[in-house]
């Protein structure tokens, strides 16, 4: 394909779905670690028993099976909710069908969550609201046995092959099996795309202050949201335009489309097999006659030569904090899983700000507590995911800014008239106390409290 043809296909996939948007729906995805409270690895047989019981209780239909016949994804045909395991059987996910308000979603979450917790209690297991599984060191951090997850693990495990790239790679290719996120998708119109992406991108440093909840206990406890590092310093980050934040201004749809065209593709499917290969810029990819990909079968790696096809555009996958999807939504994906009692805070925060982006932009532009100090928003995010604020930052000023942002979100939710603003109450408390779930956990550990006591409290709905 020519460059113009690729750009046209990218437009059709990512921009066109935002044209003529009339309704505004909410999509919420909540990943949670499964924790064996005995301090031992999760027994996957117990997980499979839970899956069978859940499907019977809620009339979900199995949609995906691993190579041993175990169910790892199921859907409710009435409301579109999906029950699944993300990357491994150590990480459960509820993805809710699109709705108009958060209270409906929260009610369904509490019903599903309550059933799972009651089942797990018999085995001394629990779900909990942490961004990193506290038992990651003892769990079986193995990918679900299917083509896609094995391909993903192979891709992430291939970091040693990139010796020619001057970047730091961490040593956790299995991070998807012990990290959990809270994500929300919101409908957006073509006209508002640039403003929403650009403004929320610049907001990421403040979100780090409020939502950080991913600590590698015993290793780097200064990093309160190691989630950023795990993605950016993996093979996903070989091309930094596939991950993290935008390091440029997005002022138009053309800017956004140009940025998407700088992303890289790293996998395709051929003959029923998922192939991974070194990331290639999507425009360059379609100039190649052939590539060689790798897949695994029965524990062995095999290579397959293939040629690019126009349909491969569907395999382009980015992991931006503000990610434009093919559904005509923006997926906000930078937030860690939150304590279960605060489970709707991430969705509420973003929803309340969606119609306040003009005022949010002015708040950021007027701030001098962190902004306008010689650092761009991406650099500020990297600084504010640490336990201590940089010395140049005025704590009073930055937390006052965070409070003003929350007030904007509260105002936006209140105007919707559905009572969703109540979900922001825990965030106001965090800002008042200048803390977040990661800081709170570390403080409690420092005071002598055991990790499983904290796990239990972070699991309370």
Short mmCIF file of C-alpha atoms in Angstrom, two decimals:
data_model
loop_
_atom_site.label_atom_id
_atom_site.label_comp_id
_atom_site.label_asym_id
_atom_site.label_seq_id
_atom_site.Cartn_x
_atom_site.Cartn_y
_atom_site.Cartn_z
CA UNK A 1 0.00 0.00 0.00
CA UNK A 2 1.07 3.57 -0.59
CA UNK A 3 1.48 6.00 2.29
CA UNK A 4 -1.77 7.70 1.33
CA UNK A 5 -3.62 4.38 1.39
CA UNK A 6 -2.26 3.52 4.83
CA UNK A 7 -3.22 6.95 6.19
CA UNK A 8 -6.69 6.51 4.70
CA UNK A 9 -7.09 3.13 6.41
CA UNK A 10 -5.87 4.58 9.71
CA UNK A 11 -8.45 7.34 9.37
CA UNK A 12 -11.21 4.82 8.70
CA UNK A 13 -10.22 2.73 11.71
CA UNK A 14 -9.58 5.41 14.31
CA UNK A 15 -11.15 8.71 13.28
CA UNK A 16 -14.23 7.86 11.25
CA UNK A 17 -15.99 6.09 14.17
CA UNK A 18 -16.00 9.46 15.99
CA UNK A 19 -17.96 11.16 13.22
CA UNK A 20 -21.66 11.79 13.81
CA UNK A 21 -21.52 10.62 17.43
CA UNK A 22 -24.86 11.33 19.09
CA UNK A 23 -24.87 9.30 22.31
CA UNK A 24 -22.34 9.34 25.12
CA UNK A 25 -21.76 6.00 26.79
CA UNK A 26 -19.38 4.79 29.50
CA UNK A 27 -17.33 1.61 29.36
CA UNK A 28 -15.51 0.47 32.50
CA UNK A 29 -12.84 -2.23 32.82
CA UNK A 30 -11.58 -3.31 36.24
CA UNK A 31 -8.67 -5.72 36.64
CA UNK A 32 -7.97 -7.18 40.09
CA UNK A 33 -5.25 -9.48 41.43
CA UNK A 34 -6.24 -12.84 42.91
CA UNK A 35 -4.39 -13.33 46.21
CA UNK A 36 -3.85 -16.56 48.11
CA UNK A 37 -3.97 -15.34 51.72
CA UNK A 38 -1.85 -18.31 52.82
CA UNK A 39 1.09 -16.65 51.07
CA UNK A 40 1.23 -19.40 48.46
CA UNK A 41 0.73 -19.47 44.72
CA UNK A 42 -2.78 -19.31 43.31
CA UNK A 43 -3.96 -22.80 42.38
CA UNK A 44 -5.40 -22.45 38.89
CA UNK A 45 -7.72 -25.43 39.48
CA UNK A 46 -9.46 -23.32 42.13
CA UNK A 47 -9.76 -20.48 39.64
CA UNK A 48 -11.35 -22.80 37.07
CA UNK A 49 -13.88 -23.96 39.69
CA UNK A 50 -14.76 -20.33 40.35
CA UNK A 51 -15.23 -19.71 36.64
CA UNK A 52 -17.70 -22.57 36.30
CA UNK A 53 -19.64 -21.41 39.36
CA UNK A 54 -19.74 -17.80 38.12
CA UNK A 55 -21.09 -18.78 34.71
CA UNK A 56 -23.83 -20.87 36.31
CA UNK A 57 -24.81 -18.10 38.71
CA UNK A 58 -24.99 -15.25 36.22
CA UNK A 59 -25.86 -16.94 32.95
CA UNK A 60 -22.67 -15.93 31.16
CA UNK A 61 -21.73 -17.76 27.97
CA UNK A 62 -18.16 -18.92 27.48
CA UNK A 63 -16.51 -17.22 24.50
CA UNK A 64 -12.82 -18.13 24.81
CA UNK A 65 -11.03 -21.31 25.84
CA UNK A 66 -7.34 -21.98 26.39
CA UNK A 67 -5.53 -24.87 24.74
CA UNK A 68 -6.46 -27.18 27.62
CA UNK A 69 -10.15 -26.33 27.32
CA UNK A 70 -10.36 -23.98 30.31
CA UNK A 71 -12.64 -20.94 29.97
CA UNK A 72 -10.88 -17.59 30.24
CA UNK A 73 -13.58 -15.29 28.89
CA UNK A 74 -17.38 -15.23 29.00
CA UNK A 75 -20.08 -12.71 28.12
CA UNK A 76 -23.56 -11.84 29.29
CA UNK A 77 -25.64 -11.41 26.14
CA UNK A 78 -28.20 -9.15 27.84
CA UNK A 79 -25.94 -6.36 29.10
CA UNK A 80 -22.63 -7.02 27.31
CA UNK A 81 -20.64 -7.56 30.51
CA UNK A 82 -17.51 -9.69 30.12
CA UNK A 83 -15.95 -11.88 32.81
CA UNK A 84 -12.36 -12.77 31.96
CA UNK A 85 -8.80 -13.33 33.05
CA UNK A 86 -6.21 -10.87 31.79
CA UNK A 87 -2.93 -12.43 30.62
CA UNK A 88 -2.96 -15.08 33.36
CA UNK A 89 -5.25 -16.82 35.83
CA UNK A 90 -3.79 -14.62 38.58
CA UNK A 91 -5.64 -11.56 37.29
CA UNK A 92 -9.43 -11.27 37.01
CA UNK A 93 -11.19 -8.64 34.93
CA UNK A 94 -14.75 -7.34 34.74
CA UNK A 95 -15.51 -5.37 31.58
CA UNK A 96 -18.94 -3.78 31.62
CA UNK A 97 -21.20 -3.27 28.65
CA UNK A 98 -21.70 0.38 27.76
CA UNK A 99 -24.04 2.28 30.03
CA UNK A 100 -25.30 5.81 30.59
CA UNK A 101 -24.44 6.10 34.28
CA UNK A 102 -21.90 4.80 36.76
CA UNK A 103 -24.37 3.70 39.42
CA UNK A 104 -25.74 0.96 37.18
CA UNK A 105 -22.22 -0.30 36.50
CA UNK A 106 -21.29 -0.16 40.18
CA UNK A 107 -24.35 -2.16 41.19
CA UNK A 108 -23.43 -4.95 38.78
CA UNK A 109 -19.81 -4.85 39.92
CA UNK A 110 -20.83 -5.29 43.56
CA UNK A 111 -23.03 -8.26 42.66
CA UNK A 112 -20.28 -10.04 40.69
CA UNK A 113 -17.59 -9.13 43.19
CA UNK A 114 -19.61 -10.32 46.16
CA UNK A 115 -20.19 -13.71 44.56
CA UNK A 116 -16.50 -14.18 43.72
CA UNK A 117 -15.40 -13.18 47.20
CA UNK A 118 -17.87 -15.56 48.83
CA UNK A 119 -16.59 -18.41 46.66
CA UNK A 120 -12.92 -17.59 47.26
CA UNK A 121 -13.41 -17.31 51.02
CA UNK A 122 -13.66 -21.12 51.24
CA UNK A 123 -10.11 -21.38 49.89
CA UNK A 124 -8.69 -18.40 51.82
CA UNK A 125 -8.34 -16.46 48.57
CA UNK A 126 -9.43 -12.91 47.82
CA UNK A 127 -9.62 -10.34 45.10
CA UNK A 128 -8.14 -7.04 46.18
CA UNK A 129 -7.66 -3.46 45.02
CA UNK A 130 -3.94 -3.30 44.32
CA UNK A 131 -2.08 -2.52 41.12
CA UNK A 132 0.60 -5.14 41.81
CA UNK A 133 -0.16 -8.61 43.12
CA UNK A 134 1.59 -8.82 46.51
CA UNK A 135 2.19 -12.53 45.87
CA UNK A 136 3.89 -12.02 42.50
CA UNK A 137 7.06 -13.60 43.86
CA UNK A 138 5.36 -16.92 44.65
CA UNK A 139 2.63 -17.06 42.01
CA UNK A 140 2.89 -19.07 38.82
CA UNK A 141 3.34 -16.12 36.48
CA UNK A 142 2.48 -18.05 33.34
CA UNK A 143 0.48 -16.80 30.37
CA UNK A 144 -2.92 -18.22 29.60
CA UNK A 145 -2.33 -21.04 27.12
CA UNK A 146 -3.63 -19.48 23.95
CA UNK A 147 -1.98 -18.06 20.87
CA UNK A 148 -2.41 -14.38 21.67
CA UNK A 149 -1.17 -14.45 25.26
CA UNK A 150 1.75 -16.72 24.43
CA UNK A 151 2.68 -14.42 21.56
CA UNK A 152 2.53 -11.42 23.89
CA UNK A 153 4.76 -13.13 26.43
CA UNK A 154 7.24 -14.12 23.70
CA UNK A 155 7.30 -10.51 22.48
CA UNK A 156 7.94 -9.14 25.97
CA UNK A 157 10.55 -11.82 26.67
CA UNK A 158 12.54 -10.91 23.57
CA UNK A 159 14.08 -7.75 25.11
CA UNK A 160 17.58 -9.28 25.10
CA UNK A 161 17.50 -9.25 21.30
CA UNK A 162 17.38 -5.45 21.22
CA UNK A 163 20.99 -4.90 22.25
CA UNK A 164 21.33 -2.38 19.42
CA UNK A 165 18.73 -0.06 20.97
CA UNK A 166 20.08 2.40 23.57
CA UNK A 167 17.31 2.00 26.14
CA UNK A 168 16.81 0.45 29.55
CA UNK A 169 14.78 -2.77 29.67
CA UNK A 170 13.43 -4.05 32.97
CA UNK A 171 13.50 -7.78 33.68
CA UNK A 172 9.77 -8.41 34.10
CA UNK A 173 8.41 -9.73 30.79
CA UNK A 174 5.69 -11.39 32.87
CA UNK A 175 4.44 -8.06 34.26
CA UNK A 176 1.03 -8.45 32.66
CA UNK A 177 0.47 -11.45 34.91
CA UNK A 178 0.87 -9.52 38.17
CA UNK A 179 -0.23 -5.94 37.32
CA UNK A 180 -3.82 -4.71 37.37
CA UNK A 181 -5.43 -1.53 36.05
CA UNK A 182 -8.64 0.47 36.18
CA UNK A 183 -9.65 1.75 32.76
CA UNK A 184 -12.55 3.70 31.34
CA UNK A 185 -13.70 4.32 27.77
CA UNK A 186 -15.76 7.39 26.93
CA UNK A 187 -17.37 8.34 23.64
CA UNK A 188 -15.86 11.34 21.91
CA UNK A 189 -16.76 13.32 18.80
CA UNK A 190 -14.37 14.11 15.98
CA UNK A 191 -14.52 17.80 16.78
CA UNK A 192 -13.48 17.27 20.39
CA UNK A 193 -10.79 14.65 19.79
CA UNK A 194 -7.75 16.96 19.79
CA UNK A 195 -8.85 18.91 22.86
CA UNK A 196 -9.67 15.80 24.89
CA UNK A 197 -6.44 13.95 24.04
CA UNK A 198 -4.20 16.97 24.52
CA UNK A 199 -5.77 18.21 27.76
CA UNK A 200 -5.99 14.85 29.49
CA UNK A 201 -2.44 14.08 28.38
CA UNK A 202 -1.24 17.21 30.19
CA UNK A 203 -3.27 16.16 33.26
CA UNK A 204 -1.33 12.91 33.76
CA UNK A 205 1.09 14.30 36.40
CA UNK A 206 -1.84 15.21 38.66
CA UNK A 207 -3.37 11.76 38.15
CA UNK A 208 -0.09 10.26 39.34
CA UNK A 209 -0.51 12.14 42.64
CA UNK A 210 -4.05 10.88 43.14
CA UNK A 211 -4.23 7.34 41.75
CA UNK A 212 -0.77 5.72 42.19
CA UNK A 213 -1.22 2.20 43.58
CA UNK A 214 1.47 -0.02 42.03
CA UNK A 215 4.52 -0.75 44.18
CA UNK A 216 7.10 -3.48 43.64
CA UNK A 217 7.35 -4.34 47.33
CA UNK A 218 10.84 -5.21 48.45
CA UNK A 219 12.49 -3.85 45.30
CA UNK A 220 11.77 -0.25 44.40
CA UNK A 221 9.35 1.11 46.94
CA UNK A 222 10.11 4.69 45.98
CA UNK A 223 8.17 4.15 42.75
CA UNK A 224 4.47 4.45 43.59
CA UNK A 225 3.21 3.70 40.09
CA UNK A 226 5.64 1.24 38.56
CA UNK A 227 2.95 0.55 35.96
CA UNK A 228 4.41 3.31 33.77
CA UNK A 229 7.90 1.83 33.90
CA UNK A 230 6.68 -1.71 33.26
CA UNK A 231 5.07 -0.67 29.98
CA UNK A 232 7.53 1.95 28.79
CA UNK A 233 10.69 -0.04 29.52
CA UNK A 234 9.46 -3.23 27.91
CA UNK A 235 9.49 -4.21 24.25
CA UNK A 236 6.20 -2.32 23.95
CA UNK A 237 8.36 0.77 24.42
CA UNK A 238 10.90 0.03 21.68
CA UNK A 239 8.88 2.67 19.88
CA UNK A 240 7.96 5.18 22.57
CA UNK A 241 5.06 6.36 20.42
CA UNK A 242 3.28 3.09 21.23
CA UNK A 243 3.20 3.70 24.98
CA UNK A 244 2.80 6.31 27.69
CA UNK A 245 2.18 9.96 26.95
CA UNK A 246 2.22 12.18 23.90
CA UNK A 247 5.41 14.23 23.91
CA UNK A 248 3.97 16.80 21.52
CA UNK A 249 0.90 19.00 21.32
CA UNK A 250 -2.20 17.57 19.65
CA UNK A 251 -3.99 20.58 18.17
CA UNK A 252 -5.94 18.98 15.34
CA UNK A 253 -7.28 15.69 14.03
CA UNK A 254 -4.44 15.79 11.51
CA UNK A 255 -1.93 15.97 14.37
CA UNK A 256 -3.51 12.94 15.99
CA UNK A 257 -3.64 10.96 12.77
CA UNK A 258 0.00 11.80 12.06
CA UNK A 259 0.93 10.59 15.52
CA UNK A 260 -0.93 7.30 15.04
CA UNK A 261 1.02 6.79 11.81
CA UNK A 262 4.28 6.90 13.83
CA UNK A 263 3.26 3.84 15.89
CA UNK A 264 4.67 0.38 15.29
CA UNK A 265 3.10 -2.99 14.61
CA UNK A 266 4.62 -6.07 16.26
CA UNK A 267 2.22 -8.95 15.65
CA UNK A 268 -0.16 -10.45 13.09
CA UNK A 269 -2.08 -13.69 12.72
CA UNK A 270 -1.44 -16.18 9.93
CA UNK A 271 -2.86 -19.68 9.47
CA UNK A 272 -4.42 -19.50 12.93
CA UNK A 273 -1.10 -18.65 14.56
CA UNK A 274 -0.12 -15.39 16.26
CA UNK A 275 3.28 -14.19 15.09
CA UNK A 276 5.42 -11.62 16.84
CA UNK A 277 8.34 -9.78 15.29
CA UNK A 278 10.50 -6.72 16.05
CA UNK A 279 8.28 -3.62 15.99
CA UNK A 280 8.07 -1.89 12.63
CA UNK A 281 6.59 1.55 11.97
CA UNK A 282 3.18 1.00 10.39
CA UNK A 283 4.01 3.08 7.29
CA UNK A 284 7.29 1.24 6.76
CA UNK A 285 5.60 -2.12 7.38
CA UNK A 286 3.50 -1.82 4.24
CA UNK A 287 6.56 -1.07 2.10
CA UNK A 288 8.11 -4.46 2.93
CA UNK A 289 7.79 -7.50 0.68
CA UNK A 290 8.04 -9.95 3.56
CA UNK A 291 8.91 -10.36 7.25
CA UNK A 292 9.70 -13.28 9.53
CA UNK A 293 7.59 -13.81 12.60
CA UNK A 294 7.84 -16.25 15.48
CA UNK A 295 5.25 -18.41 17.20
CA UNK A 296 5.35 -21.16 19.81
CA UNK A 297 3.79 -24.59 19.65
CA UNK A 298 4.18 -27.34 22.25
CA UNK A 299 6.78 -25.24 24.02
CA UNK A 300 8.98 -24.79 20.97
CA UNK A 301 9.60 -21.66 18.92
CA UNK A 302 9.06 -21.70 15.17
CA UNK A 303 9.52 -19.09 12.49
CA UNK A 304 7.18 -18.23 9.63
CA UNK A 305 7.75 -15.92 6.70
CA UNK A 306 4.79 -13.77 5.70
CA UNK A 307 3.86 -10.76 3.61
CA UNK A 308 1.98 -7.67 4.83
CA UNK A 309 -1.72 -7.53 3.99
CA UNK A 310 -4.00 -4.46 4.08
CA UNK A 311 -6.11 -6.08 6.82
CA UNK A 312 -3.09 -6.14 9.14
CA UNK A 313 -3.95 -2.58 10.10
CA UNK A 314 -6.29 -4.19 12.66
CA UNK A 315 -3.26 -5.60 14.51
CA UNK A 316 -1.80 -2.17 15.18
CA UNK A 317 -2.05 -1.84 18.95
CA UNK A 318 -0.88 1.09 21.02
CA UNK A 319 -0.91 1.53 24.78
CA UNK A 320 -1.10 5.29 25.16
CA UNK A 321 -2.46 6.74 28.39
CA UNK A 322 -5.12 8.40 26.23
CA UNK A 323 -5.70 5.75 23.60
CA UNK A 324 -8.01 6.31 20.64
CA UNK A 325 -9.85 3.05 19.92
CA UNK A 326 -11.57 1.72 16.83
CA UNK A 327 -14.92 2.10 18.66
CA UNK A 328 -14.86 5.89 18.55
CA UNK A 329 -13.89 6.12 22.20
CA UNK A 330 -10.97 7.40 24.20
CA UNK A 331 -9.62 4.76 26.55
CA UNK A 332 -7.99 6.24 29.64
CA UNK A 333 -5.52 3.57 30.70
CA UNK A 334 -2.89 5.09 33.00
CA UNK A 335 -4.55 4.35 36.35
CA UNK A 336 -3.72 1.44 38.64
CA UNK A 337 -6.40 -0.77 40.12
CA UNK A 338 -7.83 1.11 43.11
CA UNK A 339 -8.91 -0.17 46.55
CA UNK A 340 -12.26 -1.87 45.97
CA UNK A 341 -14.14 0.63 48.14
CA UNK A 342 -12.94 3.30 45.69
CA UNK A 343 -13.45 1.18 42.60
CA UNK A 344 -15.46 3.75 40.64
CA UNK A 345 -13.18 6.72 41.32
CA UNK A 346 -11.18 6.42 38.09
CA UNK A 347 -14.25 6.30 35.87
CA UNK A 348 -15.98 9.10 37.79
CA UNK A 349 -12.93 11.37 37.67
CA UNK A 350 -12.64 11.17 33.87
CA UNK A 351 -16.36 11.28 33.21
CA UNK A 352 -16.79 14.44 35.25
CA UNK A 353 -14.01 16.22 33.36
CA UNK A 354 -15.04 15.25 29.84
CA UNK A 355 -17.24 18.32 29.38
CA UNK A 356 -14.88 20.58 31.31
CA UNK A 357 -11.78 20.27 29.16
CA UNK A 358 -11.74 23.96 28.22
CA UNK A 359 -11.62 25.01 31.87
CA UNK A 360 -9.25 22.17 32.72
CA UNK A 361 -6.89 23.40 30.04
CA UNK A 362 -6.96 26.92 31.52
CA UNK A 363 -6.21 25.53 34.99
CA UNK A 364 -3.14 23.74 33.69
CA UNK A 365 -1.97 26.71 31.64
CA UNK A 366 -2.20 29.01 34.67
CA UNK A 367 -0.35 26.69 37.05
CA UNK A 368 3.24 27.27 38.14
CA UNK A 369 3.48 24.70 40.94
CA UNK A 370 4.66 21.99 38.53
CA UNK A 371 3.98 23.27 35.01
CA UNK A 372 6.15 25.93 33.35
CA UNK A 373 9.21 24.83 35.29
CA UNK A 374 11.23 23.53 32.37
CA UNK A 375 9.59 20.11 32.15
CA UNK A 376 6.96 18.81 29.77
CA UNK A 377 3.97 16.81 31.00
CA UNK A 378 5.60 13.42 30.33
CA UNK A 379 8.67 14.39 32.35
CA UNK A 380 6.44 15.65 35.16
CA UNK A 381 4.54 12.38 35.24
CA UNK A 382 7.83 10.47 35.59
CA UNK A 383 8.71 12.68 38.56
CA UNK A 384 5.35 12.57 40.32
CA UNK A 385 5.01 8.78 40.34
CA UNK A 386 7.76 8.77 42.99
CA UNK A 387 7.14 8.87 46.72
CA UNK A 388 8.69 12.28 47.29
CA UNK A 389 7.90 15.40 45.31
CA UNK A 390 10.82 17.05 43.51
CA UNK A 391 12.43 19.84 45.55
CA UNK A 392 11.32 22.57 43.16
CA UNK A 393 7.64 21.64 43.53
CA UNK A 394 5.46 23.71 45.85
CA UNK A 395 3.40 21.05 47.71
CA UNK A 396 0.70 23.56 48.67
CA UNK A 397 0.38 24.69 45.08
CA UNK A 398 0.27 21.28 43.44
CA UNK A 399 -2.28 19.86 45.87
CA UNK A 400 -4.37 23.01 45.51
CA UNK A 401 -4.31 22.38 41.75
CA UNK A 402 -5.37 18.77 42.32
CA UNK A 403 -8.26 19.97 44.49
CA UNK A 404 -9.39 22.40 41.78
CA UNK A 405 -9.31 19.61 39.20
CA UNK A 406 -11.46 17.46 41.48
CA UNK A 407 -13.90 20.33 41.94
CA UNK A 408 -14.22 20.62 38.17
CA UNK A 409 -14.93 16.90 37.91
CA UNK A 410 -17.45 17.12 40.78
CA UNK A 411 -19.23 19.96 39.00
CA UNK A 412 -19.38 17.96 35.78
CA UNK A 413 -20.84 14.91 37.51
CA UNK A 414 -23.31 16.96 39.54
CA UNK A 415 -24.61 18.59 36.36
CA UNK A 416 -25.42 15.11 35.02
CA UNK A 417 -27.88 14.81 37.90
CA UNK A 418 -27.38 11.12 38.65
CA UNK A 419 -25.56 11.24 41.97
CA UNK A 420 -22.26 10.03 40.51
CA UNK A 421 -20.29 12.79 42.25
CA UNK A 422 -20.29 10.69 45.44
CA UNK A 423 -17.58 8.54 43.88
CA UNK A 424 -15.13 11.46 44.10
CA UNK A 425 -15.29 11.69 47.91
CA UNK A 426 -12.28 9.36 48.47
CA UNK A 427 -10.23 11.47 46.06
CA UNK A 428 -10.92 14.68 47.97
CA UNK A 429 -9.74 12.87 51.11
CA UNK A 430 -6.54 11.78 49.37
CA UNK A 431 -5.77 15.32 48.26
CA UNK A 432 -6.59 16.70 51.71
CA UNK A 433 -4.21 14.20 53.31
CA UNK A 434 -1.66 14.43 50.46
CA UNK A 435 -1.62 10.74 49.93
CA UNK A 436 -2.69 7.96 47.55
CA UNK A 437 -3.24 4.21 47.95
CA UNK A 438 0.43 3.38 47.37
CA UNK A 439 1.64 5.87 49.99
CA UNK A 440 -0.99 4.67 52.44
CA UNK A 441 0.09 1.06 52.00
CA UNK A 442 3.77 1.89 52.53
CA UNK A 443 2.98 3.96 55.62
CA UNK A 444 0.97 1.11 57.11
CA UNK A 445 3.76 -1.37 56.41
CA UNK A 446 6.28 1.00 58.00
CA UNK A 447 4.08 1.13 61.11
CA UNK A 448 4.30 -2.65 61.43
CA UNK A 449 1.04 -3.76 59.83
CA UNK A 450 1.21 -7.00 57.85
CA UNK A 451 0.70 -7.03 54.09
CA UNK A 452 -2.26 -9.42 54.24
CA UNK A 453 -4.07 -7.13 56.67
CA UNK A 454 -3.70 -4.39 54.05
CA UNK A 455 -4.74 -6.75 51.26
CA UNK A 456 -7.90 -7.49 53.23
CA UNK A 457 -8.74 -3.82 53.80
CA UNK A 458 -8.08 -2.95 50.14
CA UNK A 459 -10.54 -5.75 49.26
CA UNK A 460 -13.44 -4.25 51.22
CA UNK A 461 -16.24 -3.17 48.89
#
